[in-house]
XYZ file of C-alpha atoms in Angstrom:
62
model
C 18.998 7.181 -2.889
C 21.564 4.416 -2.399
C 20.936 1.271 -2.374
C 20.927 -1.114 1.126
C 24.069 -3.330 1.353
C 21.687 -5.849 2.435
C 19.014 -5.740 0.197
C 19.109 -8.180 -3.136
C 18.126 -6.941 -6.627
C 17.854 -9.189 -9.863
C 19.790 -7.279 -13.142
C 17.971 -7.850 -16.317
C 20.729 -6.815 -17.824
C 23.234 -9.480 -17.273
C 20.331 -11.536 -15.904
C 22.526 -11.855 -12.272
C 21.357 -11.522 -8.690
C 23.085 -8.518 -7.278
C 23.579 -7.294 -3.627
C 23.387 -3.954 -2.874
C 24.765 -1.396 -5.075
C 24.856 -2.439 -8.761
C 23.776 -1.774 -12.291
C 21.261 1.147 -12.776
C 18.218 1.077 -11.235
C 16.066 0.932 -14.313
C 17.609 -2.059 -15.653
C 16.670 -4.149 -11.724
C 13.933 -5.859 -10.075
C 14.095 -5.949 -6.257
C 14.809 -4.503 -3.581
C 14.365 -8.761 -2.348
C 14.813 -9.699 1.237
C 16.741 -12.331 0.337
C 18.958 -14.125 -2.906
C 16.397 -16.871 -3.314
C 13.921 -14.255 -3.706
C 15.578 -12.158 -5.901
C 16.812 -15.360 -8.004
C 12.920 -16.124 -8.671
C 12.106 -12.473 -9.949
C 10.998 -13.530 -13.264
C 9.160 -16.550 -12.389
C 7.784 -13.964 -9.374
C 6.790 -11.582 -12.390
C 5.238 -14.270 -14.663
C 3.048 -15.370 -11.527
C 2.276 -11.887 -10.196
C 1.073 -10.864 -14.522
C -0.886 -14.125 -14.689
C -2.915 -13.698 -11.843
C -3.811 -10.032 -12.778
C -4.453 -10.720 -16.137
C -6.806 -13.502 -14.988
C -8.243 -10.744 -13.048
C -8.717 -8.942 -16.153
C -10.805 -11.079 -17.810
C -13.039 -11.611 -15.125
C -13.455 -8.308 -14.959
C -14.185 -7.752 -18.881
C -16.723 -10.529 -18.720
C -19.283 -8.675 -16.189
């Protein structure tokens, strides 16, 4: 499946916010609606894991 023209992706590769087609899917996060988004992908990810790990532990401790 191509990728939307529209649609914003962050490359972990060259650590870039790319628009539309680009590198290889495995080596993106995104689709983003929008550049900001997609510029914050890592802080996004370091949020998102934080919160679930946090989960985690409240679930280990019942």
């Amino acid at each position: 499946m191509a990728a939307d023209p529209n649609e914003w992706y962050y490359c972990l590769t060259h650590r870039a916010v790319e628009r539309g087609a680009g590198c290889r899917g495995a080596d993106r996060m995104g689709p983003y609606p929008d550049e900001a988004a997609a510029r914050r992908a890592l802080e996004t990810a370091r949020e998102r894991t934080k919160v679930q790990d946090e989960a985690d532990e409240e679930w280990d401790e019942r």
